[in-house]
XYZ file of C-alpha atoms in Angstrom:
605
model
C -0.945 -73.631 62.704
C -2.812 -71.058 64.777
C -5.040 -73.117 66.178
C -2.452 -75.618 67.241
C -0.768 -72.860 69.086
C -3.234 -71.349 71.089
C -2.465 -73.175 74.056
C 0.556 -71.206 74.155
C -1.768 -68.127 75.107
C -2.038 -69.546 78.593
C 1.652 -69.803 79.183
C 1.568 -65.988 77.986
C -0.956 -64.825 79.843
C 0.786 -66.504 83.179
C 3.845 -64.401 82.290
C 5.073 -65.336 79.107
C 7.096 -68.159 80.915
C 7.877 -71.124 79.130
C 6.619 -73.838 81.767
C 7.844 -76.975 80.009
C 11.472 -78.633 80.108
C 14.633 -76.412 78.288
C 14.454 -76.793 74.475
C 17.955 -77.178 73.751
C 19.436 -75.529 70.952
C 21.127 -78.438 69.714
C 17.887 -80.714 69.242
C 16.571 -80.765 65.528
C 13.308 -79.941 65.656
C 10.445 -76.885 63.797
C 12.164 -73.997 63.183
C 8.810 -72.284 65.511
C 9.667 -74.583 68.706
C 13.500 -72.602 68.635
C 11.768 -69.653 68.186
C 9.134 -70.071 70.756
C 11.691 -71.559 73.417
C 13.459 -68.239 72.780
C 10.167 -65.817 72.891
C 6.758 -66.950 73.237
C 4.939 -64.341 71.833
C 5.943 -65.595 68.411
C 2.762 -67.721 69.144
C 0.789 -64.398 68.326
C 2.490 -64.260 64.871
C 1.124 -65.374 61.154
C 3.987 -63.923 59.527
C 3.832 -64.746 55.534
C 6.581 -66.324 53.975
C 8.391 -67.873 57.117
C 8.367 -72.030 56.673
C 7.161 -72.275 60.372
C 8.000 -76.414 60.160
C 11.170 -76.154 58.673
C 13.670 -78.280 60.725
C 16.514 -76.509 61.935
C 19.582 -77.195 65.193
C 21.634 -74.934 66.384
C 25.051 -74.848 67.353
C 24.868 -73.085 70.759
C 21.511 -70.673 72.138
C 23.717 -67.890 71.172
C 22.899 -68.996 67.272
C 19.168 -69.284 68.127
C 18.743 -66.171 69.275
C 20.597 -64.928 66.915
C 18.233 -66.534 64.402
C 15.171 -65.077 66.428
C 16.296 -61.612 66.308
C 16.736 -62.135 61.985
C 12.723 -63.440 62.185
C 11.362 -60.344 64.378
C 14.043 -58.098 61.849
C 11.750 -59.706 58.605
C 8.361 -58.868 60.435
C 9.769 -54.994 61.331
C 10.983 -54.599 57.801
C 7.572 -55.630 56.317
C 5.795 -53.277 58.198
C 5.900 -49.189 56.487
C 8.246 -46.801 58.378
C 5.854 -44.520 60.408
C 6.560 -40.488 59.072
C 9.341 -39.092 60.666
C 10.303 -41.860 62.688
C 13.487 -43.524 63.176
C 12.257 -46.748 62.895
C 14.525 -47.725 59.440
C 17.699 -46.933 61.227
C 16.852 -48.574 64.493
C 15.846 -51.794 62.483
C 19.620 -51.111 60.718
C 21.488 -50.996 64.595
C 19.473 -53.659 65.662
C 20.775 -55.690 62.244
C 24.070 -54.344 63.257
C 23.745 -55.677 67.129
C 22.031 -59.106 66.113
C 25.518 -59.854 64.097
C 27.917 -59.143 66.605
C 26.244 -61.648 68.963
C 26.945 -60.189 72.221
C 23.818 -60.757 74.502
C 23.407 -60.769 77.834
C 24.177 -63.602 80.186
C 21.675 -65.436 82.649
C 23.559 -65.174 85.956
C 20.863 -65.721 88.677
C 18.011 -67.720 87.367
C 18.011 -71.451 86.592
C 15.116 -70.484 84.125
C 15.253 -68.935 80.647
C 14.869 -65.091 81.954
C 14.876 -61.732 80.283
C 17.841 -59.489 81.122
C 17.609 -55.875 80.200
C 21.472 -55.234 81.394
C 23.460 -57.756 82.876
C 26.207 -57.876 85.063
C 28.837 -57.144 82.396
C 27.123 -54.433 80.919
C 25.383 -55.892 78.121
C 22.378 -54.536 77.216
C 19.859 -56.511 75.560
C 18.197 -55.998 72.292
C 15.706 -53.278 73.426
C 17.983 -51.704 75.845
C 20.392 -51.416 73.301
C 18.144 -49.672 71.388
C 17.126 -46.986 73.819
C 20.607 -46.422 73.823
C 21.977 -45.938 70.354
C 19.112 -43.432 70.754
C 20.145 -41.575 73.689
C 18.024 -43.061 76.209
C 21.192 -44.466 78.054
C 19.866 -42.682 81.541
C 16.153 -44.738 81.372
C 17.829 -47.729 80.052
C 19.886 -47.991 83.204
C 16.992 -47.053 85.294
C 15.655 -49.837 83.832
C 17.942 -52.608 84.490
C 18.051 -51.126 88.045
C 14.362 -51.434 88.900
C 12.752 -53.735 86.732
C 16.065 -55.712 84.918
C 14.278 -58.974 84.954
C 10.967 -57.962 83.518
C 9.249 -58.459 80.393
C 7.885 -55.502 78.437
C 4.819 -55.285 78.755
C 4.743 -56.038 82.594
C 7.248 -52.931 82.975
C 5.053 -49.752 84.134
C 6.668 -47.073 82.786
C 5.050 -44.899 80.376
C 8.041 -43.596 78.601
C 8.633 -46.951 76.840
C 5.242 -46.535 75.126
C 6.489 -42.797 74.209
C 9.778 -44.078 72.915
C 7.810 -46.465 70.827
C 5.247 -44.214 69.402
C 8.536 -41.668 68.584
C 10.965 -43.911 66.917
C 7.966 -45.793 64.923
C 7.454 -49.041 67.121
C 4.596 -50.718 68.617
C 5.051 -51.922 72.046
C 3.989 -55.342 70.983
C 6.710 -55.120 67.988
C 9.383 -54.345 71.092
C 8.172 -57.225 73.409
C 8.614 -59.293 70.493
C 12.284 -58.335 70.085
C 12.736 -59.059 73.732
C 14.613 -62.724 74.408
C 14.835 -64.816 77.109
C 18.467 -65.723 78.091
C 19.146 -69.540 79.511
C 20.889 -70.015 82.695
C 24.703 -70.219 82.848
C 26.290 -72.228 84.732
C 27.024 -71.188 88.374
C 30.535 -72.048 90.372
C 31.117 -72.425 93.450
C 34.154 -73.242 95.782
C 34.616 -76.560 97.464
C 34.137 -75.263 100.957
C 36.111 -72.118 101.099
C 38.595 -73.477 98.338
C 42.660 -74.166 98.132
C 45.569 -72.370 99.185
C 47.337 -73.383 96.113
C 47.200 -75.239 92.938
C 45.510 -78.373 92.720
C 46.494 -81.171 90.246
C 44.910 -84.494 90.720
C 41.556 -85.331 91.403
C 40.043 -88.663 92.136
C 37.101 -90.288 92.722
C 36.720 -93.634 94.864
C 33.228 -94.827 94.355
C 33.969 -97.788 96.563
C 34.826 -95.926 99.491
C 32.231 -92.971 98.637
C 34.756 -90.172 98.551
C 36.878 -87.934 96.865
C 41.034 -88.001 96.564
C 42.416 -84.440 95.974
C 46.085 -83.382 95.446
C 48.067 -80.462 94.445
C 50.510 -78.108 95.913
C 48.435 -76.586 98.392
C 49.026 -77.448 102.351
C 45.485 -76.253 103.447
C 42.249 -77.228 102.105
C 38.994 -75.414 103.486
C 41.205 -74.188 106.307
C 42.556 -77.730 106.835
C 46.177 -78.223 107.278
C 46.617 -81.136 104.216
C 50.159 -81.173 102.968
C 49.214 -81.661 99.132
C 46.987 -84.465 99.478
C 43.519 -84.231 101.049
C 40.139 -86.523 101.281
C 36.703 -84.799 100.697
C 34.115 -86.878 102.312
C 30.444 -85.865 103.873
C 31.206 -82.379 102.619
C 34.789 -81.736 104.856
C 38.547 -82.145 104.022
C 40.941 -84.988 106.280
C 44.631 -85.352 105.682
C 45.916 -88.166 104.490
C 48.660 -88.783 107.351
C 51.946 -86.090 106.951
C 51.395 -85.600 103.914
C 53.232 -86.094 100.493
C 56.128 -83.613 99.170
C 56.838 -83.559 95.310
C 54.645 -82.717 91.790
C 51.354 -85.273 91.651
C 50.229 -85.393 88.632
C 47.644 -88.520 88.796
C 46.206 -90.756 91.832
C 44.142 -93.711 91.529
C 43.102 -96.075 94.718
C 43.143 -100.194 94.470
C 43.225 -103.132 96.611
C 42.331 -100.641 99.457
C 46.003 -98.287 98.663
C 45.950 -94.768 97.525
C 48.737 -94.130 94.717
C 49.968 -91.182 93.549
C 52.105 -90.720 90.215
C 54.805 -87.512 89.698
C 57.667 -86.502 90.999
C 58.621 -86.926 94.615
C 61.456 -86.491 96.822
C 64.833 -89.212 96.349
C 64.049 -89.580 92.516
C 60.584 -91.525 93.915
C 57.861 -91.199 91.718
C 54.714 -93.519 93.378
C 53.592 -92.304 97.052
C 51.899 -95.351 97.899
C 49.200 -94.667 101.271
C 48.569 -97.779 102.647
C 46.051 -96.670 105.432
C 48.886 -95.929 107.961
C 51.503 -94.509 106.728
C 53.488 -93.308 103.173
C 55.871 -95.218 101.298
C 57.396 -94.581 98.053
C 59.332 -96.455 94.871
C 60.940 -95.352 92.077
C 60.541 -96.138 88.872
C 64.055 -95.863 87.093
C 64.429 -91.473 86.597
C 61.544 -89.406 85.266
C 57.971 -88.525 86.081
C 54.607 -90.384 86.603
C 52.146 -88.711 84.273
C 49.431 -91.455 84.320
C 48.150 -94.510 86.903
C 45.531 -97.033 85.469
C 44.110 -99.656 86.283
C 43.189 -102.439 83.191
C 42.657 -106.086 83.874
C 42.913 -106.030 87.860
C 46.504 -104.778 86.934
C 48.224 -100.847 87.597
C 49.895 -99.282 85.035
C 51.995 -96.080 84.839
C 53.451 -94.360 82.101
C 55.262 -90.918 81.801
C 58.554 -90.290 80.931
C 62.261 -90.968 82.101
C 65.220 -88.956 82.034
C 68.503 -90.899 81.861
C 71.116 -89.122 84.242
C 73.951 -88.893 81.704
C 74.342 -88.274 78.476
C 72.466 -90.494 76.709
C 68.743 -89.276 74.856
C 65.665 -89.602 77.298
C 63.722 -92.810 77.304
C 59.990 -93.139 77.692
C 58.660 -95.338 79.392
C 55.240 -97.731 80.381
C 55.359 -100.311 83.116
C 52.833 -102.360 84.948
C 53.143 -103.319 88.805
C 52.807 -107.339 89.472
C 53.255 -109.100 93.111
C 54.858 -105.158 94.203
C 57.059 -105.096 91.620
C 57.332 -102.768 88.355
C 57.760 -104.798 85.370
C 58.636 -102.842 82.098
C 56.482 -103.169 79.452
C 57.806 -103.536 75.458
C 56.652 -100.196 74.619
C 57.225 -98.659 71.346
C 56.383 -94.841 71.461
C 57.085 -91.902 73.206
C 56.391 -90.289 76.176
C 53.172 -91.369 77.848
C 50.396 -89.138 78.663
C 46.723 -91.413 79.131
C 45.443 -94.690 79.232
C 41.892 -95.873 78.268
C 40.411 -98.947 77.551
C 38.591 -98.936 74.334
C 36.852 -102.148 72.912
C 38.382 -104.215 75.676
C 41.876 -103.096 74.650
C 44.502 -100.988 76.826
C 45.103 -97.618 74.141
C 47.973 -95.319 75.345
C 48.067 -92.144 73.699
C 51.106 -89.257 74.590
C 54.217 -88.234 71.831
C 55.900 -89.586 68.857
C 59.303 -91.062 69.153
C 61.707 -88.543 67.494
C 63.206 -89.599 64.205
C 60.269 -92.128 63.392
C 59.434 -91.516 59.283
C 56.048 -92.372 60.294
C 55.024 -90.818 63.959
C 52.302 -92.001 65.565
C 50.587 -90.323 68.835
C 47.838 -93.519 69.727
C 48.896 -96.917 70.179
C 47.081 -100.046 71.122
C 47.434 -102.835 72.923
C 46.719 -106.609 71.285
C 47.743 -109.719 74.294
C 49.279 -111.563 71.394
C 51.036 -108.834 69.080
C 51.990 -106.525 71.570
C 51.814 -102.715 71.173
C 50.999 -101.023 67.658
C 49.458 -97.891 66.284
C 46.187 -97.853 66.493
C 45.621 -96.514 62.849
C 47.278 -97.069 59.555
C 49.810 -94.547 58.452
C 48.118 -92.686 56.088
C 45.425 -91.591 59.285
C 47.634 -90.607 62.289
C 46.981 -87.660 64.352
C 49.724 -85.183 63.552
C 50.690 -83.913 67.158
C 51.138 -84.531 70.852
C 48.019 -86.219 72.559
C 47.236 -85.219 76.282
C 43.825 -87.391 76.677
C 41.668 -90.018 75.643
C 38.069 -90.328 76.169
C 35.942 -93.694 75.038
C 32.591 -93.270 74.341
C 30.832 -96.274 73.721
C 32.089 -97.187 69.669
C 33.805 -93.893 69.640
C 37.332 -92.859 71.382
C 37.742 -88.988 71.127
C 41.823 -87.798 71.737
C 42.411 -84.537 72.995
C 46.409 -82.703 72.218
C 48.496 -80.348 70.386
C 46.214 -77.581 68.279
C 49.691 -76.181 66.508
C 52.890 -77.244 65.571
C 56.019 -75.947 66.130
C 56.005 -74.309 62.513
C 52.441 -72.696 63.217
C 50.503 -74.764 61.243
C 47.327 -76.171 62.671
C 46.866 -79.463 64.226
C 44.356 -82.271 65.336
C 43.495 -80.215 68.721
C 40.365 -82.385 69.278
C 39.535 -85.843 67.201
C 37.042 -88.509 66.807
C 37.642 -92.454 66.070
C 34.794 -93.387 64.155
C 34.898 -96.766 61.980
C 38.620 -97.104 62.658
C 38.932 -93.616 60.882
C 40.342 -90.084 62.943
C 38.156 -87.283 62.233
C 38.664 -83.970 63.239
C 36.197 -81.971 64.944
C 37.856 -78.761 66.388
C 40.357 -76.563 64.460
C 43.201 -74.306 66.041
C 42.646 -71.630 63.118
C 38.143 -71.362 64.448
C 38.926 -71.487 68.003
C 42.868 -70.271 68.749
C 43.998 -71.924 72.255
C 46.784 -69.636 74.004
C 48.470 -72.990 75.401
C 47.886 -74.606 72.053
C 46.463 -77.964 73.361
C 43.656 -79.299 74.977
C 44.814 -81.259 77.882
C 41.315 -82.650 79.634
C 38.583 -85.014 78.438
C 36.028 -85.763 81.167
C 32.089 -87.288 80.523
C 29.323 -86.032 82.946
C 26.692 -88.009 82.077
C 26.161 -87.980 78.199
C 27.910 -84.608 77.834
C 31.368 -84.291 77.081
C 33.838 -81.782 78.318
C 37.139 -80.052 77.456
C 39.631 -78.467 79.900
C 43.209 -76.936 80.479
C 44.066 -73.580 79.239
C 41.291 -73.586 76.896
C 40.507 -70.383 75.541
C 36.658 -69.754 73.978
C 37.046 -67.192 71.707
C 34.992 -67.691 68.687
C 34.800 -63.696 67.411
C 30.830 -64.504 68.235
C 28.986 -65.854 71.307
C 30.291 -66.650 74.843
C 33.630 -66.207 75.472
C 35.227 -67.995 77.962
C 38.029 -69.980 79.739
C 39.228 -73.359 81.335
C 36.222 -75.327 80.489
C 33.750 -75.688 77.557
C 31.342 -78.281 76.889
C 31.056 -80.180 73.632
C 28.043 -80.174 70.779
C 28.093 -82.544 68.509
C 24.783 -83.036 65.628
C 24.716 -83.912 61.939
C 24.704 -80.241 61.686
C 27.184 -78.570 63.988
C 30.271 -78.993 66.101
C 31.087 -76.503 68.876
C 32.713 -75.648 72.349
C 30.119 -73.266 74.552
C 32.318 -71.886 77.393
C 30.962 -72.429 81.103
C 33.417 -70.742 82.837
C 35.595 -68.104 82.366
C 38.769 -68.945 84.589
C 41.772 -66.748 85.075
C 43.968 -69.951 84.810
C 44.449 -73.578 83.399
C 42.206 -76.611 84.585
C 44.616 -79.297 85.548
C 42.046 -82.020 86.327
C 37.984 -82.873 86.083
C 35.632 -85.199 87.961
C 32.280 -86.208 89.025
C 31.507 -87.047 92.869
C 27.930 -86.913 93.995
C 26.398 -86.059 91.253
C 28.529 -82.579 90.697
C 31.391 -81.519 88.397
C 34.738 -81.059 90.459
C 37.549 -78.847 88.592
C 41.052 -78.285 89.804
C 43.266 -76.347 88.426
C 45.530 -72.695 88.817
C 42.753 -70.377 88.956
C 41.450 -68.298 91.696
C 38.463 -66.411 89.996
C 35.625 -67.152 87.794
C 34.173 -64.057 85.365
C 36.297 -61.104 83.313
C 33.558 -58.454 84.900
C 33.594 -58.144 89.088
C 35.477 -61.480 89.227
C 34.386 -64.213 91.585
C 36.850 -65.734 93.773
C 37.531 -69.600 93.148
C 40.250 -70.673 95.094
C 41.728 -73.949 92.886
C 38.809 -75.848 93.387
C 35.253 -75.212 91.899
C 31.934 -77.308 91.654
C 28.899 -76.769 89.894
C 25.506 -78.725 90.158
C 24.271 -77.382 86.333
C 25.383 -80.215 84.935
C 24.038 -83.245 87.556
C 21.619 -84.560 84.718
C 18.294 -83.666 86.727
C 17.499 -80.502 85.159
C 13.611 -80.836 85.376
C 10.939 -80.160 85.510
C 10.461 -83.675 83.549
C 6.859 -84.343 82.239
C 6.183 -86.716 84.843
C 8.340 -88.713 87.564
C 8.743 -92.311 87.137
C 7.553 -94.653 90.382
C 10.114 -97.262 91.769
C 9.270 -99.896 94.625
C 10.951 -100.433 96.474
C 13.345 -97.711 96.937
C 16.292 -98.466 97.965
C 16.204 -101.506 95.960
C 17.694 -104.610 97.232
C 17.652 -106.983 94.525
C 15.195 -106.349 92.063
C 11.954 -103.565 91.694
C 9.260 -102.267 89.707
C 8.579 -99.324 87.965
C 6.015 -97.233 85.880
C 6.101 -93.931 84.118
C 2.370 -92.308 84.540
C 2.702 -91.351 80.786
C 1.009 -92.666 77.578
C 4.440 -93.090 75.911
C 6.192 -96.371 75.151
C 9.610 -96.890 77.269
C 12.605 -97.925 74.927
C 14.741 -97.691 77.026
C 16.509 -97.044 80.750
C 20.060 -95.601 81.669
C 21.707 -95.854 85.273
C 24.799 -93.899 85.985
C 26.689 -93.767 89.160
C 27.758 -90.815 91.170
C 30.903 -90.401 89.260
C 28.298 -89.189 86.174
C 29.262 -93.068 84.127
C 26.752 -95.257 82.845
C 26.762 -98.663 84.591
C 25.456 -101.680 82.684
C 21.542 -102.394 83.914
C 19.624 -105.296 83.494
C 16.313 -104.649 82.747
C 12.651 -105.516 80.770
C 9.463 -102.856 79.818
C 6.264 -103.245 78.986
C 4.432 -100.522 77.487
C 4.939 -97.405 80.348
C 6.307 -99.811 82.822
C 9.628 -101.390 83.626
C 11.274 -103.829 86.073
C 15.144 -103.741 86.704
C 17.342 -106.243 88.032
C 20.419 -105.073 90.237
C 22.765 -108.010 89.700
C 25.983 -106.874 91.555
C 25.543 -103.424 90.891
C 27.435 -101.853 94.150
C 25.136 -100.105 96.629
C 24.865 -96.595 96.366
C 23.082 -93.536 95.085
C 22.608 -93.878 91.402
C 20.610 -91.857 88.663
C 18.448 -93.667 86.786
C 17.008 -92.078 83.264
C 14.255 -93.493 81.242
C 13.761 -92.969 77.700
C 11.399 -93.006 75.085
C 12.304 -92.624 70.934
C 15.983 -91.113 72.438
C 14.064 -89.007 74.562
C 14.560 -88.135 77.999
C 11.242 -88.173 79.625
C 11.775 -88.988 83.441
C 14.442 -89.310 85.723
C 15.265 -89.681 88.931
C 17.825 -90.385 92.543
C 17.490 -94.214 93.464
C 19.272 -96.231 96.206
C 20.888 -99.584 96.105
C 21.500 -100.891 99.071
């Protein structure tokens, strides 16, 4: 082992940087790669006893350094307590620290840095040392001159005196010492909202983004609750729309918006010109999607006298709004999953058997989409397909308090579920937004993060699934709900109620954020892969300068979803075939064993 390692010496001596691409927490791999992602000067250590190969994942970086701060605890506790020292009660608060899993957070580098007090307050292990032993005053001086530094490039002589006092070798502390990874950074779209925003779209054909709400002034432009975003500015969209949008979708070269509008309309149709509305019988549009060339909207409808309310799903043919036999309740998303149109939303009341998912079959009609004895038990807000996998998003408690679904999994026709009410507690008791970016999936609304350890957070958390673990990390903490997610250029677009971003010295985030953490070119790769030509017009070769055998390519548009690609590889080289893949920007990934080892920006044109 220690001769396989001492090429880590060089990354040491260079800083004690870790030069190579993120190890993420989640990735099974030797329990020593975790630890050395987290701290490489655990390439200096031969401790006895600790099964350096043993292969280990991790639900969130939280957990690994939890788990690195256990190892260094072994190695202290192995060592005799120096005479007079403190050194057996410092090992105790740092036990005592390591448990309650508040470390500090990574708020201006993109690369794993050390943080002796963040932002927030939170020391890290060594500061929080120096004060539980009344060095709070040089702990602070510190974070204020040197917060970013490692140990033993800090110049100050009174951290070898506090060693040599409390029974600790400087090279024990730097141990102890983490690096933190880089949360993710918000920022408003231009200078933000004036008020809420609902409903965001993007329209890959046109190469911009649709954004409604109940604001009348986007980035300082007058936009009575509907707005384009386009080469970075904000245009109106005519005079405007009045009502509650709650969805918008563009086809055959119209702009439609679903809610509530003025007259008892519910579609705002934009036809280039001018806005025109319909009504749907009573209620409100929650959903517009398109399936089979064909627009669908389902909601709810209110009858206006006495009689129960009706929910409803219709489909619009040659202009006109044709009901559909529908056999549920009220209406909430639309997916298509294995080439079939799924609705998911409430259960009709009074049904012995409730179900919250239905499918569509062209010559059965409508049905549940599971048997009865594996239904989802509560309201469902959103459905996500995944490739073989549909994940449904809703209701965390019912209204007698007892858990429900909250988050679930399809998988072999079966509904698992993967996130609990009772682990997690949600204040608004449902998760009401499903959005993929890329490969990872996220959850939004008024989605509290509040697992008694780690990050807390609001709004938005991303998902981690392994054979070992499942887990929300928090990337935002939000003062309000997240009505809506997309992807457009490569970023992640929220909407929502919120104006600022943090608990501690809160950032302002007028109702509309974006972040580029999450654009799938984190880098640095090993290597870049070479494309010609590029832009590609029909066809082109490529090549990874790598001796690793390609097994396999991904292309996703700018919206962050995977596009079918035609391609063949040889060995380190490839050759792609556009088809009629749209022109556009595009990220192409290329793999090797499930591993991401280039990627890059490529233009079809």
């Amino acid at each position: 082992m220690r001769t396989i390692l001492f090429f880590a010496l060089i990354i040491i001596a260079l800083g004690q940087t870790n030069a190579t691409s993120p190890l993420p927490p989640q990735q099974e791999t030797a329990l020593y790669d975790h630890l050395f992602e987290v701290n490489p000067l655990w390439a200096l250590e031969d401790a006895p006893g600790i099964d350096w190969c043993q292969e280990m994942a991790f639900g969130s970086d939280t957990e690994r350094i939890r788990m690195h701060l256990w190892m260094v605890e072994r190695l202290l506790k192995q060592s005799p307590n120096k005479s007079g020292s403190m050194r057996g009660e410092l090992i105790q608060t740092l036990a005592i620290y390591r448990e309650q899993q508040r470390y500090p957070q990574n708020h201006y580098h993109t690369q794993r840095q050390p943080y002796f007090i963040d932002n927030q307050g939170t020391a890290c292990a060594v500061g929080h040392l120096l004060q539980q032993s009344g060095y709070e005053d040089f702990a602070t001086q510190v974070s204020q001159e040197m917060n970013y530094a490692y140990l033993k490039d800090m110049p100050y002589q009174e951290i070898n005196l506090w060693a040599d006092l409390h029974g600790f070798t400087l090279d024990e502390l730097a141990l102890i010492q983490p690096g933190y990874p880089p949360t993710t950074a918000w920022a408003s779209l231009g200078t933000g909202a004036n008020d809420v925003v609902t409903a965001l779209y993007v329209d890959g054909g046109n190469d911009r983004m649709i954004v409604a709400g109940q604001f009348t002034e986007m980035d300082q432009v007058s936009c009575k609750q509907i707005a384009v975003y386009q080469n970075e500015m904000f245009s109106p969209l005519g005079d405007g729309v009045s009502g509650d949008i709650t969805t918008i979708i563009s086809m055959e070269n119209n702009i439609y918006l679903g809610g509530e509008f003025d007259q008892d309309n519910n579609i705002a149709i934009w036809d280039g010109n001018q806005w025109t509305y319909e009504k749907i019988l009573p209620g409100k549009v929650q959903v517009l999607y398109e399936w089979k060339g064909e627009l669908y909207a389902g909601g709810t409808y209110f009858d206006t006298g006495f009689a129960p309310s009706r929910d409803f799903l219709t489909v619009r043919r040659n202009g006109v709004w044709e009901s559909v036999d529908w056999i549920g309740g009220a209406v909430h998303t639309l997916s298509s999953y294995k080439g079939k149109l799924v609705a998911g939303g409430e259960a009709l009341e009074g049904v012995a058997d409730p179900f919250y998912v239905a499918v569509f079959d062209e010559i059965t009609g409508w049905e549940p989409l599971t048997d009865k004895n594996n239904r989802l038990d509560n309201t469902v807000y959103a459905l996500l397909a995944d490739g073989d996998d549909l994940y449904a998003a809703g209701g965390c408690i019912a209204a007698n308090d007892s858990p429900t679904f909250c988050l679930a999994r399809l998988e072999n026709g079966q509904w698992n579920s993967l996130i609990q009410y009772d682990s997690w507690g949600f204040p608004n008791d449902a998760i009401q937004q499903l959005h993929k970016h890329y490969d990872d999936i996220f959850l939004g609304g008024n989605v509290k993060i509040n697992p008694g350890i780690g990050t807390l957070g609001n709004g938005i958390a991303k998902l981690h699934l392994s054979d070992q673990y499942v887990s929300m990390e928090a990337i935002a903490d939000l003062d309000s709900t997240v009505h809506t997610i997309a992807t457009y250029k490569g970023q992640m677009v929220l909407g929502g109620a919120f104006t600022t971003n943090g608990s501690w010295n809160p950032a302002p985030v007028p109702y509309i954020i974006q972040t580029d953490n999450f654009t799938g070119i984190p880098g640095p790769w090993e290597v870049q892969f070479s494309l010609w030509p590029n832009p590609v017009a029909d066809q082109a070769q490529g090549k990874v300068d790598l001796n690793k055998q390609i097994s396999s390519l991904s292309l996703f548009d700018v919206t962050g979803k995977r596009v079918a690609l035609q391609y063949e590889i040889q060995g380190n080289e490839f050759s792609l075939q556009r088809d009629d893949i749209p022109a556009g920007m595009y990220l192409l990934q290329v793999h090797s064993d499930g591993e991401i080892i280039s990627q890059g920006k490529i233009m079809l044109r």
